[in-house]
Steps between C-alpha positions, in 0.01 A plus 500: 500500500389777732542777243233359267236455769518841665176627343274235653555347842480124540175378665539433868301325770586780740242776553561820305700778661338803338137582429560513124526120500136432592443258215280209404766269648456669839123473477538130426717462810226665706244270336706194593520619860123554495445144378722364775302690765159411355318464173378792295136603523427380148642154574302476822185601315559247223564222751194599703253393233410172339798509262776482759651178360491634144664825610775315690567286190514817288736670748732199498498486120592870476778462758642195318487678163677805640769289671566307179476816285213352299210682335238525776208540258598194300595280796200591716231529233307192612523580872392859429201376300395270783532784751293733283226238451492440874476873569211530256328205670544683834426845358306601810830507694745589221279768339730794591798329333297394196362854458847653527636248249215572258557875531872451432423284194262766368762771551760292315254443215430875479872578499563244224217655300644851546843371397356338187321825411827693544679258269228540235526880530880489477484276193249736337734794574795311350301421186391863469860619540619241251234604250587867546872438451432281195286774348776755564756268340282435197454873436866529401681571824650153537533369145580134501436455871121518513422425134509175313649649183878496504559775245317768693477744202166515327379177652199660674352692205 
């Protein structure tokens, strides 16, 4: 058993021994300690406005989904929608969050657009390469491979 698992150590609840093990797991452990000591600034901000109850319901939904290994987006869609509507209704308080969210959405949209443009360019390059290789094959270099005629001899002229 131990010979097959020598490349990756088993996860442990103990803190890491060397500095090379500063991982996401360790950051999560620090985050959990932070939550035990007091709530994060974002949570305090969210609960400080008129949408405190909606935020608490959203937080609980996310926690439940994570505990049960469910899809957070799917499970918490309705609660998230209610929270967003509440935040928009109280935009005077939640404006910094709404602005940041809008900026993030715009950045994602731009990135998706750039990705779509890259795909179109790549497809155009593939078609150009395919056309070039077909033309080379039809000129006699790859008889039978690029041409539709099976005899090859005298079929072009």
